[in-house]
Every structure is written in structure tokens, then in C-alpha cells.
Short mmCIF file of C-alpha atoms and ligand atoms in Angstrom, two decimals:
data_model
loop_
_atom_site.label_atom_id
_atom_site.label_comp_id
_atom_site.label_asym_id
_atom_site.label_seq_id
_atom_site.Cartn_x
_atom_site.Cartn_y
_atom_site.Cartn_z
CA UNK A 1 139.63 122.25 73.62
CA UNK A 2 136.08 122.43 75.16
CA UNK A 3 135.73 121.33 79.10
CA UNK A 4 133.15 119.62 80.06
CA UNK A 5 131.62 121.46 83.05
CA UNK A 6 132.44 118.71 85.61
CA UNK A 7 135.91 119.62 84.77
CA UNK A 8 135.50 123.21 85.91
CA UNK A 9 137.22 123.41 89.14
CA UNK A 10 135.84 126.30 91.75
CA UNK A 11 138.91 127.47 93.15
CA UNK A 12 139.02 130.14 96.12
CA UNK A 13 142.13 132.11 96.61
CA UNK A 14 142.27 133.33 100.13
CA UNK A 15 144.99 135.64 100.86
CA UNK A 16 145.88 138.65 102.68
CA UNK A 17 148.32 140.59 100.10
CA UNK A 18 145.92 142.51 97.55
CA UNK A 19 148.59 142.55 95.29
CA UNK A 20 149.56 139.15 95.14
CA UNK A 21 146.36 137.75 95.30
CA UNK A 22 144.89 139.67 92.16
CA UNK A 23 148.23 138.51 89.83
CA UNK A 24 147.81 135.06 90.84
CA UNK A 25 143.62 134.95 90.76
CA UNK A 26 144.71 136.52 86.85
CA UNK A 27 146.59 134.02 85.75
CA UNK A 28 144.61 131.28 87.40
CA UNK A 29 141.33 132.35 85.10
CA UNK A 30 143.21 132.44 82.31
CA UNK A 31 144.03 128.67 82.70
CA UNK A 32 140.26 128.00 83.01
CA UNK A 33 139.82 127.89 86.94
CA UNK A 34 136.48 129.74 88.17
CA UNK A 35 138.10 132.23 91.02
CA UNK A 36 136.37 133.39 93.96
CA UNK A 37 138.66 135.64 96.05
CA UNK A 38 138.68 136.36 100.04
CA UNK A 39 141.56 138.18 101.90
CA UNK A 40 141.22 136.97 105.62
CA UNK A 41 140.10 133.12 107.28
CA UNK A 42 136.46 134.77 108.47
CA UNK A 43 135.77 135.51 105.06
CA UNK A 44 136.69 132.22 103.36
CA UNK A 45 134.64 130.45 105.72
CA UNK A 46 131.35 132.49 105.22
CA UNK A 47 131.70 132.44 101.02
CA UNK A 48 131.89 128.65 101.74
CA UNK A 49 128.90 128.51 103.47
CA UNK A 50 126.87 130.11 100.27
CA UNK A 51 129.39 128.74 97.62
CA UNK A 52 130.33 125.62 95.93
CA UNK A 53 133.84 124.98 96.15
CA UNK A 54 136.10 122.25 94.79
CA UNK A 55 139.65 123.90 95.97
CA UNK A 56 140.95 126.07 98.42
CA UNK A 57 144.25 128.05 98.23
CA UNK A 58 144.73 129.27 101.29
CA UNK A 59 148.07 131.86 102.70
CA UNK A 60 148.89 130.23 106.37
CA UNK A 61 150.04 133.73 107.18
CA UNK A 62 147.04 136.10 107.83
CA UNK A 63 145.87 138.68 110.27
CA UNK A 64 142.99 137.36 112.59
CA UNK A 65 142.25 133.88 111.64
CA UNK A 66 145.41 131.67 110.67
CA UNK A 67 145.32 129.97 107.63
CA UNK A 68 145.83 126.87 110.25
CA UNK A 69 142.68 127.66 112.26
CA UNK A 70 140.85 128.52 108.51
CA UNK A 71 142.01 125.57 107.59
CA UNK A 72 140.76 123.54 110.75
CA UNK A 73 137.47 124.98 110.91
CA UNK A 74 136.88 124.16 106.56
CA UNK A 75 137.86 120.47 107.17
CA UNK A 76 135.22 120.34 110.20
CA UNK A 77 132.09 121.88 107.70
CA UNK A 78 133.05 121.10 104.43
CA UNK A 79 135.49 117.69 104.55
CA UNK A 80 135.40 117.22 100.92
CA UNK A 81 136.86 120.42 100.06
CA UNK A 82 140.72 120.04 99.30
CA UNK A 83 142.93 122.83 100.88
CA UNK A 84 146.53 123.62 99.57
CA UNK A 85 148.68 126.00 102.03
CA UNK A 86 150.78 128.77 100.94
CA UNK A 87 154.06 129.61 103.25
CA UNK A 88 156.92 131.27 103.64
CA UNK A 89 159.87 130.02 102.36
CA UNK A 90 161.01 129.39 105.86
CA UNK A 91 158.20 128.45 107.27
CA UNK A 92 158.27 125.00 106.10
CA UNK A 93 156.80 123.59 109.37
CA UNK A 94 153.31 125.24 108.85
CA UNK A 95 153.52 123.22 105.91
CA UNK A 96 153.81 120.00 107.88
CA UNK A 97 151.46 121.01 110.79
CA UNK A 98 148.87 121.87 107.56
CA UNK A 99 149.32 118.53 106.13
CA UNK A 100 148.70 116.98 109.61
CA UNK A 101 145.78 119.11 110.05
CA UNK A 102 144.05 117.68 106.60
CA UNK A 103 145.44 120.03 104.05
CA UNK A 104 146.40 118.09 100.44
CA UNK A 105 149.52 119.91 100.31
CA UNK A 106 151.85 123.17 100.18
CA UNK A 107 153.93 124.97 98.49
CA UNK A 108 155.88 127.89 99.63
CA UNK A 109 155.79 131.28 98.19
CA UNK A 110 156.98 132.93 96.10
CA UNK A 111 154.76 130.19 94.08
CA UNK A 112 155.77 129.04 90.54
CA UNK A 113 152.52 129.42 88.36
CA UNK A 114 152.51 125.98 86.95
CA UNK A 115 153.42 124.05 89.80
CA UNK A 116 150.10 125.62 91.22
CA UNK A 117 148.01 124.64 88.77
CA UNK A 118 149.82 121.12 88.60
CA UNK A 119 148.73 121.30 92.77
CA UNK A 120 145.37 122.44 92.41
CA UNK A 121 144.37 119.63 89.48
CA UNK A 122 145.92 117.09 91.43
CA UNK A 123 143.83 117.83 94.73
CA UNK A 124 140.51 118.47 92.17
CA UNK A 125 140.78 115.00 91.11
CA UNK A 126 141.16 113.57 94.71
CA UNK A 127 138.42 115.64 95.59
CA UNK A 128 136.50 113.89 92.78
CA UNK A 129 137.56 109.97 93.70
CA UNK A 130 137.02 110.86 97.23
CA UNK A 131 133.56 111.98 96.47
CA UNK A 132 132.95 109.05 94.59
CA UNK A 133 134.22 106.59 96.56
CA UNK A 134 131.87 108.06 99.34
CA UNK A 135 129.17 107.81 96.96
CA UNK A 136 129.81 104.01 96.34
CA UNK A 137 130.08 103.47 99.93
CA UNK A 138 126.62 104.90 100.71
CA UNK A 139 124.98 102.78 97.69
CA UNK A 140 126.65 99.69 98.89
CA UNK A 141 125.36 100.36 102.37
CA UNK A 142 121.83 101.73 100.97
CA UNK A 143 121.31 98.35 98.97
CA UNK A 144 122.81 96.41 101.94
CA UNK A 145 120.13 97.51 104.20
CA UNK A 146 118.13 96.64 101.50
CA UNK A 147 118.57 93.23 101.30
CA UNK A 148 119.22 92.85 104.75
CA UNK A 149 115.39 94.52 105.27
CA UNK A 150 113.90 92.33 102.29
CA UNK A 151 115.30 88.80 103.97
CA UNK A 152 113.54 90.08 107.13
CA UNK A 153 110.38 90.78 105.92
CA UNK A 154 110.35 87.78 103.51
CA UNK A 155 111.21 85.53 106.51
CA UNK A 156 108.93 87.01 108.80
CA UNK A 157 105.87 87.05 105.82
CA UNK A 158 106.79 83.44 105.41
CA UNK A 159 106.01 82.96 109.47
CA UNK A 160 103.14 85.24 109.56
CA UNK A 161 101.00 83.63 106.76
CA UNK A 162 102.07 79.99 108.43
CA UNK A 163 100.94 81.51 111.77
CA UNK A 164 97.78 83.32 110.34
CA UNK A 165 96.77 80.14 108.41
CA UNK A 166 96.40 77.97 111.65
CA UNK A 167 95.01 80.71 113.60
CA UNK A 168 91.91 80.85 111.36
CA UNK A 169 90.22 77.82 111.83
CA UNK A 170 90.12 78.27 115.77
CA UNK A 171 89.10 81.74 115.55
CA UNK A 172 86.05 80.71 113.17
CA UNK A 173 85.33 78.02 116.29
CA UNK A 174 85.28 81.44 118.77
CA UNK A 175 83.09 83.42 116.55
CA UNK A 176 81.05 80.65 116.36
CA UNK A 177 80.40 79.80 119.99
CA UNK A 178 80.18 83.70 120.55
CA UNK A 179 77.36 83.58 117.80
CA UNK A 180 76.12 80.66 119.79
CA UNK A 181 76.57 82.21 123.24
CA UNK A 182 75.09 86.01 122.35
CA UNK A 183 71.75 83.85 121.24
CA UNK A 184 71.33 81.75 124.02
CA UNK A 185 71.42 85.05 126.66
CA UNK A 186 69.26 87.24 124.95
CA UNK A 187 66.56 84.62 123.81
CA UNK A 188 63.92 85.57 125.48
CA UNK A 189 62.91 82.82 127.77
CA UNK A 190 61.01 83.66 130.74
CA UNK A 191 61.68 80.47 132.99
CA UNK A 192 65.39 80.53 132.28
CA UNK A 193 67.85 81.28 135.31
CA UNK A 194 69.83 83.39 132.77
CA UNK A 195 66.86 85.72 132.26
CA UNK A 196 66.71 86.86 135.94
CA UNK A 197 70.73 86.94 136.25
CA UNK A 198 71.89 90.29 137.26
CA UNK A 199 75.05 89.67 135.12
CA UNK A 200 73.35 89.53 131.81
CA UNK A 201 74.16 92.67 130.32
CA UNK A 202 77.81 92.06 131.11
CA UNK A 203 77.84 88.84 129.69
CA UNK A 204 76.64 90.18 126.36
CA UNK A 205 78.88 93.14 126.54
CA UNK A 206 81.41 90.74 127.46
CA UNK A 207 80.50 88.62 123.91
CA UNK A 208 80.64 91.84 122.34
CA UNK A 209 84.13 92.00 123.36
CA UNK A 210 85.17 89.20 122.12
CA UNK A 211 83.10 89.82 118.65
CA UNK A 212 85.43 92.83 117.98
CA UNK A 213 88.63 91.01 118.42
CA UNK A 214 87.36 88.13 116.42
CA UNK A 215 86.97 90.97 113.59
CA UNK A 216 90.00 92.48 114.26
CA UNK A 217 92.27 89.03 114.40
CA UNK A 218 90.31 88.30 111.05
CA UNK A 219 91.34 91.11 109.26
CA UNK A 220 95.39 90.72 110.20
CA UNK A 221 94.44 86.98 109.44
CA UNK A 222 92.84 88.11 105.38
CA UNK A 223 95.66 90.21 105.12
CA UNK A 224 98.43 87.70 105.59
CA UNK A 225 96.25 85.53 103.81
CA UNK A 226 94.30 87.55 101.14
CA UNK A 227 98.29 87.88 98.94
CA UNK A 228 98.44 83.43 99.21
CA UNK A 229 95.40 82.75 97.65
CA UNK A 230 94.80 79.11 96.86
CA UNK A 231 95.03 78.79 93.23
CA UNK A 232 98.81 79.20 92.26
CA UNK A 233 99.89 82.72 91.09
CA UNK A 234 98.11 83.82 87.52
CA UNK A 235 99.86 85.38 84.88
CA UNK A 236 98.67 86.83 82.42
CA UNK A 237 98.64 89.86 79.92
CA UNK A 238 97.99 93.46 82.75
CA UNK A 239 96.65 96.33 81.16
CA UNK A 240 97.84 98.60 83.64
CA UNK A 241 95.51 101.54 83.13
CA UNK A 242 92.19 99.05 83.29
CA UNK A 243 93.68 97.74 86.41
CA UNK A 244 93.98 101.14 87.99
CA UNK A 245 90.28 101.96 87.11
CA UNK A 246 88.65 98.72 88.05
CA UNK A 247 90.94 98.61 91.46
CA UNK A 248 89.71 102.41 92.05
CA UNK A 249 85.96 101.03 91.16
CA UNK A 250 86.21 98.75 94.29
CA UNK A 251 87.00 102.45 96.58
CA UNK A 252 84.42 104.43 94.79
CA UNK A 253 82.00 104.78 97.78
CA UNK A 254 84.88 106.04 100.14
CA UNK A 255 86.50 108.59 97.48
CA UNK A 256 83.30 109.75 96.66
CA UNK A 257 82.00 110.13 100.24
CA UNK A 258 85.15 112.13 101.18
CA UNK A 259 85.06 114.18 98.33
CA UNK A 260 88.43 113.10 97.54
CA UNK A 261 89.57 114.22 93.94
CA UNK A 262 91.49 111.69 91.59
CA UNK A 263 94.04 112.97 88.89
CA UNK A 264 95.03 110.99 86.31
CA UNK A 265 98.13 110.90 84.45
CA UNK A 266 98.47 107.50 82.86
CA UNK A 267 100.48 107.47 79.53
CA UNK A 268 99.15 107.94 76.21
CA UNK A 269 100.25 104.58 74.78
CA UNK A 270 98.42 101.18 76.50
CA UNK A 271 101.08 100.36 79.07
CA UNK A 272 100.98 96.01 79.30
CA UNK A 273 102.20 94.09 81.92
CA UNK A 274 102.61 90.02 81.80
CA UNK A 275 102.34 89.88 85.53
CA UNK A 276 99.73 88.71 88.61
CA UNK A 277 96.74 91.12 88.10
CA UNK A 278 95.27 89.79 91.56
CA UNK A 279 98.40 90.71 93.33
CA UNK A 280 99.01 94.05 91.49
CA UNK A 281 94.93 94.52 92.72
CA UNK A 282 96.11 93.87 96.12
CA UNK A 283 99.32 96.22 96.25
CA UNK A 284 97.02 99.32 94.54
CA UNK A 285 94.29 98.47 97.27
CA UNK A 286 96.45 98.81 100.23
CA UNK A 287 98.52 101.84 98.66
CA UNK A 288 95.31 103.61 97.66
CA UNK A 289 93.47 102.61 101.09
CA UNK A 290 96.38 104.24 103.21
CA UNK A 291 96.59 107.55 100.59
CA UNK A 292 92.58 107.88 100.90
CA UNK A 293 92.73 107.54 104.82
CA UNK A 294 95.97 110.23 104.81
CA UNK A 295 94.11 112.71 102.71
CA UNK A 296 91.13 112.79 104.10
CA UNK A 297 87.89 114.56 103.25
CA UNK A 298 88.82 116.79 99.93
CA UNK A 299 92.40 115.58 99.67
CA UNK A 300 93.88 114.93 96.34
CA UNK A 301 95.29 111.99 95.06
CA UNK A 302 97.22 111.39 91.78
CA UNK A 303 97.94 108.05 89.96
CA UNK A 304 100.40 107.62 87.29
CA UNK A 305 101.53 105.23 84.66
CA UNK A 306 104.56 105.41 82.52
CA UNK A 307 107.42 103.11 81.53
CA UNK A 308 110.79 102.95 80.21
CA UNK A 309 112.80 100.52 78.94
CA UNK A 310 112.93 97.88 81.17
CA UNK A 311 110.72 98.93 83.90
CA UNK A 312 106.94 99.84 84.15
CA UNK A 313 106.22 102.21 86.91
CA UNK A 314 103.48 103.27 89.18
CA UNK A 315 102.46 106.71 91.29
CA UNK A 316 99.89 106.85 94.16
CA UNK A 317 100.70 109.97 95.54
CA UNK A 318 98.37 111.81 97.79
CA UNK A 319 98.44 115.22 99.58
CA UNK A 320 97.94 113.84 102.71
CA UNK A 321 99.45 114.19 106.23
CA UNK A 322 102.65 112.55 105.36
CA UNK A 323 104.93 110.61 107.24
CA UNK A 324 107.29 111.43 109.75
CA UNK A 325 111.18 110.59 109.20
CA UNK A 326 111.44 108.37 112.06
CA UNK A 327 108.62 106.39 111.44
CA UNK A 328 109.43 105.91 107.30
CA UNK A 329 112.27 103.03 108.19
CA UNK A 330 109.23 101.22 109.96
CA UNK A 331 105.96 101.66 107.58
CA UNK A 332 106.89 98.19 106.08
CA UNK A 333 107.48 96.07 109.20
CA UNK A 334 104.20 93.96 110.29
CA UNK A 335 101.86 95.31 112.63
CA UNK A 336 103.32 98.92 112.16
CA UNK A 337 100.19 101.68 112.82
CA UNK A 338 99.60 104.64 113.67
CA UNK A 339 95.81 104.47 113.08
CA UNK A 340 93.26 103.35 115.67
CA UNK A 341 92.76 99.53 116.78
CA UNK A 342 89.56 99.78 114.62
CA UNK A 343 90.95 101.58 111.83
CA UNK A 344 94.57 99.39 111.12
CA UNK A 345 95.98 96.45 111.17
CA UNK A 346 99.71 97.81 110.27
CA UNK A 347 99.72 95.17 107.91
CA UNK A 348 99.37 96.50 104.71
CA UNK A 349 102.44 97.94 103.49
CA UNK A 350 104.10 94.69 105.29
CA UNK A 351 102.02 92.60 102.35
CA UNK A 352 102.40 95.37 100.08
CA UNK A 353 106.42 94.52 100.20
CA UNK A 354 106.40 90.94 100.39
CA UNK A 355 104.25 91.01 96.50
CA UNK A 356 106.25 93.18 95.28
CA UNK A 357 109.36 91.43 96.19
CA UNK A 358 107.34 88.04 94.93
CA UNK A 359 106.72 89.73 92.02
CA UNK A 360 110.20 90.78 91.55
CA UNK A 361 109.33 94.54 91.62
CA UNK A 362 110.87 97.18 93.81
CA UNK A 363 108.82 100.00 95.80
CA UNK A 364 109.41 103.65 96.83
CA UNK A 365 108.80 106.17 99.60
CA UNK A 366 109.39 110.02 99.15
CA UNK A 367 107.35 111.38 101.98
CA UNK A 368 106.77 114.88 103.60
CA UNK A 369 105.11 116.14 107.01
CA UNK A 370 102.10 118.22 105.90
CA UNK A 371 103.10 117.91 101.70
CA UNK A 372 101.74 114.08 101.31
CA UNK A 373 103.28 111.19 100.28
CA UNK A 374 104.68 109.34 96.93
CA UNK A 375 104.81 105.30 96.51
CA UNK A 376 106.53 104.56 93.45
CA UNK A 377 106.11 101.06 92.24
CA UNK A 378 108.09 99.38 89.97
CA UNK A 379 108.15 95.89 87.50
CA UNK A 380 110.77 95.42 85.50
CA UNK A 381 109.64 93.97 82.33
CA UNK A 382 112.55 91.25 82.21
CA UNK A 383 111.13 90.12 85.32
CA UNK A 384 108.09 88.97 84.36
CA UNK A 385 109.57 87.50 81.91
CA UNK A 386 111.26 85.05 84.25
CA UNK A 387 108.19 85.16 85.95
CA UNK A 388 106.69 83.87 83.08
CA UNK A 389 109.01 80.84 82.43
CA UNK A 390 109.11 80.07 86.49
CA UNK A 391 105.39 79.73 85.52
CA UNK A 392 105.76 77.70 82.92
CA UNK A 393 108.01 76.08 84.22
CA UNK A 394 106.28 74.99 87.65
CA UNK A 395 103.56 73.80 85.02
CA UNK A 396 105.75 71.15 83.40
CA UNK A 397 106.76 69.53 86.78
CA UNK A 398 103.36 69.28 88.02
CA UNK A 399 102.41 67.56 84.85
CA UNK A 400 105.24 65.54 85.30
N1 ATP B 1 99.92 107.50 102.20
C1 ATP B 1 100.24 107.56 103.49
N2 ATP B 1 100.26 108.75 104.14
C2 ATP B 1 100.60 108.85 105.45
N3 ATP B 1 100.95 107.79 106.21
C3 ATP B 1 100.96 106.58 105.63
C4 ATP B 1 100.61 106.39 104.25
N4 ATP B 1 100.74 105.09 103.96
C5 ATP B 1 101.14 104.48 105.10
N5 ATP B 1 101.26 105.37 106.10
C6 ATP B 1 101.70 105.09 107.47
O1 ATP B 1 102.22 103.78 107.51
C7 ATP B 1 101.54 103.00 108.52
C8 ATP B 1 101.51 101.56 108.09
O2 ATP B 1 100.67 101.40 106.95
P1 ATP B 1 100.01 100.00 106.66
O3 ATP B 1 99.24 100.09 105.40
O4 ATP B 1 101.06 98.95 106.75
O5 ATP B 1 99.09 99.75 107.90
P2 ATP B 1 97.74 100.53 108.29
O6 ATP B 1 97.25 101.29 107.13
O7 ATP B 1 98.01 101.25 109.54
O8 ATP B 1 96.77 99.31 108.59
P3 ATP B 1 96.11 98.29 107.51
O9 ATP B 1 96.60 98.66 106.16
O10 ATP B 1 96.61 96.95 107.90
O11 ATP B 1 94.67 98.45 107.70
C9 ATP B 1 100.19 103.67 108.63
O12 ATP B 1 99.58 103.40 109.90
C10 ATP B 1 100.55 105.15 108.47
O13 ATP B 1 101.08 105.67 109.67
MG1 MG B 2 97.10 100.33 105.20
#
């Protein structure tokens, strides 16, 4: 019968005695085991370090490193490995100490062929559920975080637009009486106490002041604000590639002036969304704003479309600076920037993340220092399907 090559186990004899070790490496291959040999500790260790290993077989009797210390020093580096001890036949206490030390088991020589191989299988397949278990763990804590990181930024997008939303209407009151203030001082009126006040330039450098941070609280204000416009969410029928162009169309002057170049690789077949173009516009801006600011002048920048079965799935990925590992667990939390106070709001990706979670999608980071950066965007199709009878839905009871 055929094995499947999961089923291969990489076994590694490690044992002093030439002799033995050569009869029993023999008649291990011939059951189907991939054998790597070493005859002392020092030189299990370093074929570990370039070799994948499932098993270890290991003599507790050797000249410089004990197979105790080997075996110590393999369960510090390479935990998932499982280790099975050979001793003497009196020496049934390194057995125990091996055990205690994180060994699977031992047997003690002379060794019985198939009670070996029975060993070695059984430790192979606790290697396997141990490796899988720790694999489940780190998914169930990966999509914990998740969730844990979506209910935070929902909740705090939820504040922020409430918060941005009364914070307009008095800021258009200071712009206005700014306006108001800037034309009184510098209209040029010759009798006017104003005119001969030693403080004038300050008080319109002062206004100035305040003119900036108007624009600046505006734009974290049309951020938080630009993803709730006031009609009610639109669906309709997305070509994805059109949407890519005509979003691209709006960032023509800044591509062109950097001399950025654009790559396309959108599928062959017309890729259809029933989505919310304007908030799919939105995401692409922000995405393709932050990739055109990372690449800078002559950077590169790539945009994909493709789908599968129940997913359709975007790529902005530039060549750009990249981002740094310790700030990748922040790029989505509001007011998050490392650009100037002129240049960002840090509230971008934080919008960028609460669509896409309206929109039931998911989104993706693969970033590297000096390589660039990937956002992958995702919609699964069944989702806007139920985004679609939500719709409809909503429509009925307002009827009603
Ligand atoms: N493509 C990218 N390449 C490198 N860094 C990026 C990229 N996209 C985002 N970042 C990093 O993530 C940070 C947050 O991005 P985000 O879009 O939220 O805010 P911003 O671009 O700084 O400001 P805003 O979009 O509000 O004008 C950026 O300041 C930048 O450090
Ligand atoms: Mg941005």
C-alpha cells in the first residue's frame, strides 16, 4: 500500500555503537521510516537544527553528551519533536529520569524490532495531535483577538461618528468667526484703532492658527463622517474592475505627478459584486491614498481582482516603505499616524475596518520593512446576499 507523504515519519537514530546502529537504521528503512543517523548528542542536535524531524531514537548511554542532556537540550529547541530512550537492561532508572525529562518513552536494549516500530508510530501520531492541537489553539486565539479587536473598533466607530457629528456644526461656527475675524483686521481702514495696533500681525497669525486646526478637525470630522452618508446604504450590482478605474480616476493627478506606475492584474472574466459601491469607493480611496503616500515618487503599485467561490477578493499592494511589526497590531485603531499633523489624520484604515466589517467583508495585512505592503480585501458573495435581503428588508418596515 501507497503512504501518503504526511505519513512518512523522519526518524533519527542517534547512537554510539556503529554496529548496532547500522542493523537497526536497516531494518527501520525497510519498514518505510526515512533514517537520518548521528553517533554522539552534539551531533543530533546540529542535524536538528538543518533537518526536519518527526522522531528521535536516542541511546542514553553515550560518550560526551548523555542521551539525558541530548535529550534536555532537543525538548528546549525543538518541543514538538518526540524522543524515545534506549537503555540498558539495568538501567531502568534512566528510563524514568527520561520520561520525567519529556521523553515519550523507552525501551531497553537489546530492542525487539517491532516493538520499536510499534514505539516510534505511537509517538509520530502524538507528535501529529500535539501539533494540531497547538494549531487549533493558535486559530482559536487568532480569531479571538479578532473579534475581541472588531467589537472595539465597532464600538469606538459607533462613538467617534456620534462625537464627530456634533463637533461639526460648532467647528463651522469657528471657521466662520475666524473668516469673520481675519477680515475685520486686515481691512484696510485707516481711522481704525486696530490698524495702528502693534499686535496685528499676531492676531492674524494667531487666526491662521486656528484656520489650520479648523482644517485639520474637519478632515478627522469627513472621515468619521464621509463612510455614514445620509441616504441609507445603496446596493446595487459592483463591477469591480470599473470601480477600481473610476476610484483610481479620482488619484490621477497624484499618481501621475509622482510618477507612480500602476499594474494591473484584474481577472479576465467581469468580476460583479451586489454590494455598496460608495463604500467600496471609500475603502479603495483610503487603501490606495496610504500605498501612493508609502511609495512615493516612482514606486509601484499593483491592484488585483479575482474570486473564488464564495469570496471576491481585492490587492492594493505597493512597494513602499512598509510597516514595522510593532506598529501592524495598531494601523487600524483611530487616530493611529505616523505621517505629519498636515499629512494624516490616522483615521483611515480605522474607517477602512469599520466598512468592511459593515459590509460583512474581512481585510488583510502582509507587510515588510523596505519590500512594501499587501491589503487583501475580501466580500464574500453570500454576504451580500444577506446584505441584500437586510436591504430589502429595512425597505418593507419603513413602508410599513
Ligand atoms: N501602504 C502602507 N505602507 C506603509 N504604511 C502604511 C500603509 N498603509 C498604512 N500605513 C501606516 O498606517 C498608518 C495609519 O494609516 P491610516 O490610513 O489609518 O492613517 P493615515 O494615512 O496616517 O492618515 P489618514 O488616512 O487619516 O489621512 C499610517 O500612518 C502608516 O504609518
Ligand atoms: Mg490613510
Amino acid at each position: 500500500m501507497n503512504k501518503s507523504k504526511e505519513d512518512t515519519i523522519r526518524l533519527l537514530l542517534v547512537d554510539d555503537e556503529e554496529g548496532f546502529r547500522m542493523t537497526i537504521a536497516k531494518r527501520l528503512e525497510r519498514r518505510g521510516f526515512v533514517l537520518m543517523q548521528a553517533s554522539c548528542g552534539e551531533a543530533c542536535l546540529e542535524i536538528l537544527g538543518r533537518e526536519a524531524v518527526d522522531v528521535v531514537v536516542l541511546d542514553v548511554k553515550m560518550p560526551g553528551l548523555s542521551g539525558i542532556e541530548t535529550l534536555k537540550a532537543i525538548k528546549q529547541k525543538h518541543g514538538e519533536i518526540q524522543v524515545i530512550l534506549l537503555t540498558g537492561n539495568v538501567a531502568v532508572s534512566d528510563g524514568i529520569q527520561g520520561i520525567k525529562a519529556g521523553a515519550y518513552d523507552y525501551l531497553t536494549k537489546p530492542v525487539e524490532i517491532d516493538h520499536l516500530v510499534n514505539k516510534v508510530r505511537q509517538a509520530f501520531e502524538m507528535a501529529r495531535m500535539e501539533a494540531q492541537k497547538t494549531a487549533q489553539l493558535e486559530y482559536r486565539t487568532k480569531l479571538e483577538r479578532k473579534i475581541v479587536d472588531t467589537e472595539r473598533l465597532v464600538s469606538l466607530g459607533t462613538m467617534s461618528t456620534g462625537i464627530a457629528h456634533e463637533i461639526n456644526n460648532p467647528l463651522a461656527i469657528i471657521n466662520e468667526a475666524a473668516g469673520f475675524m481675519k477680515q475685520v483686521i486686515s481691512a484696510p481702514k485707516p481711522k481704525s484703532k486696530l490698524d495702528q495696533c502693534s499686535q496685528k500681525k499676531a492676531l492674524l497669525m494667531g487666526i491662521e492658527k486656528i484656520e489650520t486646526s479648523i482644517k485639520r478637525a474637519s478632515r478627522i470630522t469627513h472621515q468619521l463622517l464621509g463612510h455614514v452618508k445620509k441616504h441609507r446604504s445603496q446596493f446595487s450590482e459592483v463591477d469591480v474592475a470599473a470601480l477600481m478605474h473610476e476610484t483610481l480616476g479620482l488619484l490621477k493627478k497624484e499618481v501621475e505627478d509622482k510618477k507612480i506606475r500602476m499594474n494591473w492584474q484584474l481577472h479576465r472574466k467581469k468580476i460583479s459584486l451586489w454590494s455598496d459601491a460608495y463604500k467600496i469607493r471609500q475603502v479603495l480611496i483610503n487603501l490606495l491614498n496610504n500605498a501612493i503616500h508609502a511609495v512615493g515618487e516612482n514606486g509601484c503599485i499593483t491592484l488585483s481582482s479575482y474570486e473564488t467561490l464564495d469570496a471576491v477578493i481585492l490587492e492594493i499592494k505597493d512597494n513602499g516603505r512598509g510597516i514595522p511589526k510593532e506598529n501592524l497590531s495598531k494601523i487600524f485603531d483611530p487616530f493611529f499616524t505616523t505621517k505629519s499633523f498636515d499629512e494624516g489624520t490616522g483615521l483611515g484604515l480605522f474607517v477602512v475596518h469599520k466598512i468592511m466589517s459593515d459590509l460583512a467583508g474581512d481585510i488583510e495585512v502582509n507587510s515588510r520593512v523596505g519590500k512594501g505592503t499587501d491589503f487583501t480585501i475580501k466580500f464574500p458573495k453570500t454576504a451580500s446576499i444577506c446584505n441584500l435581503e437586510d436591504n430589502l428588508s429595512m425597505d418593507k418596515d419603513k413602508k410599513i
